[in-house]
Structures are given as C-alpha cells and as structure tokens.
Amino acid sequence: MSGATAPLVQVEGIGRVFGAGETAVRALDGVDLSVGAGEVVGLKGPSGSGKSTLLNIIACILEPSAGRLLLGGETVWDGAWRVADLRRLRRERIGFIFQFHNLLPFLDATDNVALAMTLAGADVGTARARARDLLDYLQVGHRATAKPARLSGGEAQRVAIARALANRPRVILADEPTAALDSERARVVMDLLRQVAREQQAAILVVTHDEKIFDRFDRMVALRDGRLEAVA
Amino acid sequence: MNLALADIRHRLGRFLMTCVGLGLLMGVALSMIGIYQGVVAEALALSRSLRADLWVVESGTRGPFAESSRLPGDVREMVARLPGVAAAGAITLRTAEMQAPQGVLRVQVMGYEPGRPGGPDAIASGRALGGARFEMVADARARLPVGATVLLGGDRYRVVGTTRGLVASGGDPLVFVTLRDSQELQFKLAPPAARRAQAAGTGGGGTDTVNAVIARLAPGADPAQVAETARRWKHLGALTDAEQSDLLTRSVVNRARVQLGMFTVVLLFVSAVIIALIIYTMTMDKLREIATLKLIGASDGTIVGLVLQQALLLGAAGYAAAVLIVFATRGFFPRTVALGPAEVAVMAGVIGAICVLGSLVSIRAALRIEPQQALGG
C-alpha cells in the first residue's frame, strides 16, 4: 500500500440537493473525503447512494449545494466556483476512465490518447509520440493503430487509461472501470492503476461495485443515502 | 488531427450514401434553376438570333410572340424606306405539327425571305435556305438530320440545314421555311373553303400576309425614333428589340418563370430542412463522443468545428454530386437547362449558407450536451 501524502482531492462537508421544496432530494449530505498522492481509493455504494453525484462534483461538472472542494490544495468550490476555466482545469488536472472506455470510435488508439494532449495545446507530432510511449507503458503499444472496435475490452480500457494519463494529471477519476471486464482483466487494470498512482504520484478515486477488485484499493469508502458511511 | 474528417472516414459508406441522396435532391433544385434560366434563354433565343433592331407589327397588338399580328406583305417595302432602316424582312410565325420520320413533331414554323432579315444567324450543319420551295432549316432539337424529309401542311419538305439552340418560348423547336411556303401554309384556305369565300365575295385566294416585319437599323439610328416614325402609319405598331425582349420575358413566359421560381424556392426550403435534419442526426449519433470530448476538456470551438465542418463537407460533397448528375443528364431534358459558372457558383453559395444555417440547431444541441452524459448517469 502506498502511504497517503498531502491530499490531492479534498472534499469537505459537500452536500448536493436536487430539486426544491417537497420534491427536493438530498443526494449528498456532508461528505468528507480526501485522496492523497499515490493513493487508490475505492468508492462503493448501492445504486442511488450518490456515487455518481460525488464523482461529478469532484470532476467539476456538477456544482455542489454546500461544502468545499479542493484539488491539489487549491480551492475549486466553496459556495461558488473559484476557477474561471473549469474545462481547462479538467483538461490539465483530471484524468477520466469510464466503464465503457468511451474511446472515440473514429480515432485509432494512438490518436485517442493524443487527442487529450492536442486539446491541451500540444502539437500533433509531439502528442502522438507521447501517446505511443504511454501505450507501450500500458503494454498495448502493439495495438497503436487499431480502432476501438478492434480492441478487446481489456485493451480498450488500457488505451482509456493511457488517455487519462496523457496530460500527466494528478487526479484520476474512474467510473466502474472494470465492470465490463472479466476477473483476470479487471485485476490487471487495477494493478495498472496502482502502478500509475505509485509511479506518477497521482490520486485515484474509483467508483465501483466490483467486489473482485475490492482488495486492490488502498482504502475503500462507502456511500449510503448520500452519506459516507463506512471506511474499510 | 481533424475530428470531422476522421469521423467521416470512419463512416465513409454511410456518408457517401447520404451525399448521393443529397446530391439528387440538390440536383433537382439545380435543374430547376437551370430550367428557369432556360425558359428565359429560350424565349429570347429567336429574337437574339434575328438581330432585329425594330419589330413592326399590326397596330394595337404586341405581336408576333405575345399576340397575333397580321400585316399586308407590302409593309416590308414601306418599312425598308423608313429613314434609319438599313434592311427589313417580313416574317410569319405559327405553331404546327408535322410528320417527321420519328413521328408527329410539334414545331414553330418561321417563314422569312432568304437574303433579308428573318433567318437564323448561324447554321450548325448543311446550308441556309436558298430560293427553292419546300426546303427547311430545322433546329437540332427537332432531331432531324440534313436530308430528312417531313410532311408539313400536306407538302413534303426537305431538311437542308440545322441550327442550334433556337426554340420557341414554349420549348418547341423552330423550323425555317421560305416566306412563300409559310404564307401558303398559314393563310391559304383549303380549296372548298376558298371556293365558298370567293362565292361570298370575301376573297380567299390571297396569301400575301405576314405577321411582322423586322428591321435592322443603320449605324447611329435611334430605334425609338424609327419606331415612332413607323407608328405614324395608323395600321402599324412598332416595338424596339429591347421592348420585344422585355415583352417576351415579362409577359410571354412570365407565368412559367414565376411557377418555376416558386418551385425552386420550395425545393431549396425542402433541401434546407433535409440538410438540417441530416446534420442533426449526424450530431446526435455522436452524443456520447461529444459528451466525452467535453468531459476531457474540449473547448466549445472544437465541438462547433466538428459539427460545422461536417455540415460543410456534407454540403460540398452533395453539391459536387448534384453538379455531376445535372451536367451528365441535362442533355436528356426536353427543355434547355441553362446552367453556367455563375448559376453553379451562386447555388454553391446558397448551399453553403443552408449548411451553416442548418447546422445552427445541431451546434446548439451539441453545446447543450452535458459532460455527465459521458459518465453514463
């Protein structure tokens, strides 16, 4: 297990209410969570417990109703967004990994990874070179020119991880990254994430229902009815 | 890295099929513009070919195209003597059906005096009319080769030459015969009717009637002034060539022109709606991809560029297909499809504008896609 250092993700008393009046739904209520550099934290909970809401808030795509959000020590939200360009923040500081990899079907593996860098302003040549390095690092370099439809589930998820790492983010958010994989491939993906966290000193938060990978986290936290209930 | 091109390459077959479909639709719109232009061009083709400066017609009429006009044959001599007139020629004009080798053919028969104004200004093949009777020069649209014979008004005519692009305002090909032949064809009564007219003391044998006299003016002569001089004869009316052209486009083919214009506008509107729907569908097909792009930090410019570039590429490829289709098939249209670089360029601009406008709804929808949608709920 990697030892936790200064938290890269810090959630303090975060709450989120959907709707108003009698129909108001409290999706999150006073959630405190921190994820340090090199740490891989699992977030579990039943459907409707608020996992996706919390992930969306940390991803800066959903505004909380209360609390404070800090990324890399910088206050991002405390009653209002404190960062002017949230897309830039996402582009440069957060990597995303999805349940169904969400690779663009019309780009090959290299360009899917390079795209994240060109969106951040890198020139295409440099971006492609780094993309190939990342694919090699994640052991899918031999599939660099394959389109997503030609990749296996495990290969596609590795390419998605490569894309998440493209801009060297310190925070990586993963939404059910192993749900579409068998046990063996799920473990391989989790080991890769652990390797990334350790080697790149990134904070990784993984939303998962997948019990077969629970032992791969440094920490597990659970959400129930919008509250952080248990820490394993 | 161009996302729009990459996406099109990825779905190339579907894109090409869409372009062909759009090309057919745009091709119809482009053809309508060509037919619209063709109606005007056809209406003016004859008057331009005759190179007349002045049209002398029956007083009180706007002949010979817009209204019927009848003049005594000797008016040609009077007009020729008017100050400023360099040459004058009498003409007759009537619609007829003739028996051609390929079947019954509807034509506009024009009679003129060879050597005087009134004949075609250029012969495409064969020769112009000489003085011999029952000879004919036919426009290529009649599909009669030199040497063919046709039956017209009970007489057999031989085609001695052809012209190109000379049709009546209704699209019927023009055939030229000598004035004498045409006068007999037009004004000579059938023998029983002639006998009855003679018995009634109303004549019936005379055919020296023409529909109009056209005049070419001497250099420096003012057409309006010569027309005014001609009108001093109470039984004559006169139109300058500019007035005749105006009459042809504003009166003779006006309904057809407006009808075609309206139809073209409707077609362009339908094309705009269909293009907008196709672009919208193409955009919504990429909902998850666009959400992902937004989540990983793509700017609005990247999203707008993706939609707009695809819309313009779709329009450009569809329009290229339309131009190819129309230019490959316009020879088979029964009427002239008059399309030049100007019409093609203007239509390209219109299609470009339609694509940009049509993509606005899709751009708005794309910009409203929430990045959360990439996370699957």
PDB file of C-alpha atoms in Angstrom, chain A residues 52 56 61-62 87 90-91 96 98 102 104-107 111 114-115 118-119 124 147 163 175, chain B residues 1 3 6-7 10 286 288-289 292-300 302 371-372 374-375 377:
ATOM      1  CA  SER A  52     -22.057   9.422  -9.461  1.00  0.00           C
ATOM      2  CA  ASN A  56     -19.409  14.571 -10.983  1.00  0.00           C
ATOM      3  CA  ILE A  61     -19.138  19.102 -13.903  1.00  0.00           C
ATOM      4  CA  LEU A  62     -21.764  19.379 -11.176  1.00  0.00           C
ATOM      5  CA  ARG A  87     -12.729  22.808 -18.811  1.00  0.00           C
ATOM      6  CA  ARG A  90     -10.404  19.173 -16.213  1.00  0.00           C
ATOM      7  CA  ARG A  91      -8.139  19.034 -19.267  1.00  0.00           C
ATOM      8  CA  PHE A  96     -11.111  10.206 -16.600  1.00  0.00           C
ATOM      9  CA  PHE A  98     -15.080   5.231 -17.936  1.00  0.00           C
ATOM     10  CA  ASN A 102     -15.617   5.960 -24.158  1.00  0.00           C
ATOM     11  CA  LEU A 104     -13.792   7.913 -29.885  1.00  0.00           C
ATOM     12  CA  PRO A 105     -14.665   5.191 -32.401  1.00  0.00           C
ATOM     13  CA  PHE A 106     -13.297   7.137 -35.369  1.00  0.00           C
ATOM     14  CA  LEU A 107      -9.774   7.551 -33.975  1.00  0.00           C
ATOM     15  CA  ASP A 111      -4.972   9.376 -31.721  1.00  0.00           C
ATOM     16  CA  ALA A 114      -3.010  12.068 -28.465  1.00  0.00           C
ATOM     17  CA  LEU A 115      -6.339  13.908 -28.693  1.00  0.00           C
ATOM     18  CA  THR A 118      -3.832  18.286 -28.584  1.00  0.00           C
ATOM     19  CA  LEU A 119      -6.900  19.630 -26.766  1.00  0.00           C
ATOM     20  CA  VAL A 124       0.071  16.593 -33.080  1.00  0.00           C
ATOM     21  CA  LYS A 147      -9.604   1.466 -33.863  1.00  0.00           C
ATOM     22  CA  ARG A 163      -5.700   8.776 -22.443  1.00  0.00           C
ATOM     23  CA  ASP A 175     -16.254   5.244 -13.096  1.00  0.00           C
TER      24      ASP A 175
ATOM     25  CA  MET B   1      -5.928  15.987 -36.052  1.00  0.00           C
ATOM     26  CA  LEU B   3     -12.090  15.120 -35.880  1.00  0.00           C
ATOM     27  CA  ALA B   6     -11.724  11.287 -39.056  1.00  0.00           C
ATOM     28  CA  ASP B   7     -15.399  10.686 -38.259  1.00  0.00           C
ATOM     29  CA  HIS B  10     -14.839   6.116 -40.149  1.00  0.00           C
ATOM     30  CA  LYS B 286     -22.158  11.324 -31.618  1.00  0.00           C
ATOM     31  CA  ARG B 288     -21.621  10.192 -26.195  1.00  0.00           C
ATOM     32  CA  GLU B 289     -18.474  11.170 -28.091  1.00  0.00           C
ATOM     33  CA  THR B 292     -16.662  12.635 -23.653  1.00  0.00           C
ATOM     34  CA  LEU B 293     -14.898  15.411 -25.553  1.00  0.00           C
ATOM     35  CA  LYS B 294     -16.450  17.974 -23.230  1.00  0.00           C
ATOM     36  CA  LEU B 295     -15.545  15.954 -20.150  1.00  0.00           C
ATOM     37  CA  ILE B 296     -11.898  15.679 -21.150  1.00  0.00           C
ATOM     38  CA  GLY B 297     -11.831  19.420 -21.665  1.00  0.00           C
ATOM     39  CA  ALA B 298     -12.569  20.097 -25.347  1.00  0.00           C
ATOM     40  CA  SER B 299     -13.476  23.710 -25.957  1.00  0.00           C
ATOM     41  CA  ASP B 300     -16.783  24.824 -27.473  1.00  0.00           C
ATOM     42  CA  THR B 302     -13.726  22.130 -31.017  1.00  0.00           C
ATOM     43  CA  PRO B 371     -20.346  16.144 -19.947  1.00  0.00           C
ATOM     44  CA  GLN B 372     -22.066  13.996 -17.277  1.00  0.00           C
ATOM     45  CA  ALA B 374     -20.199  10.524 -20.802  1.00  0.00           C
ATOM     46  CA  LEU B 375     -20.177   9.023 -17.334  1.00  0.00           C
ATOM     47  CA  GLY B 377     -25.586   8.591 -15.383  1.00  0.00           C
TER      48      GLY B 377
END
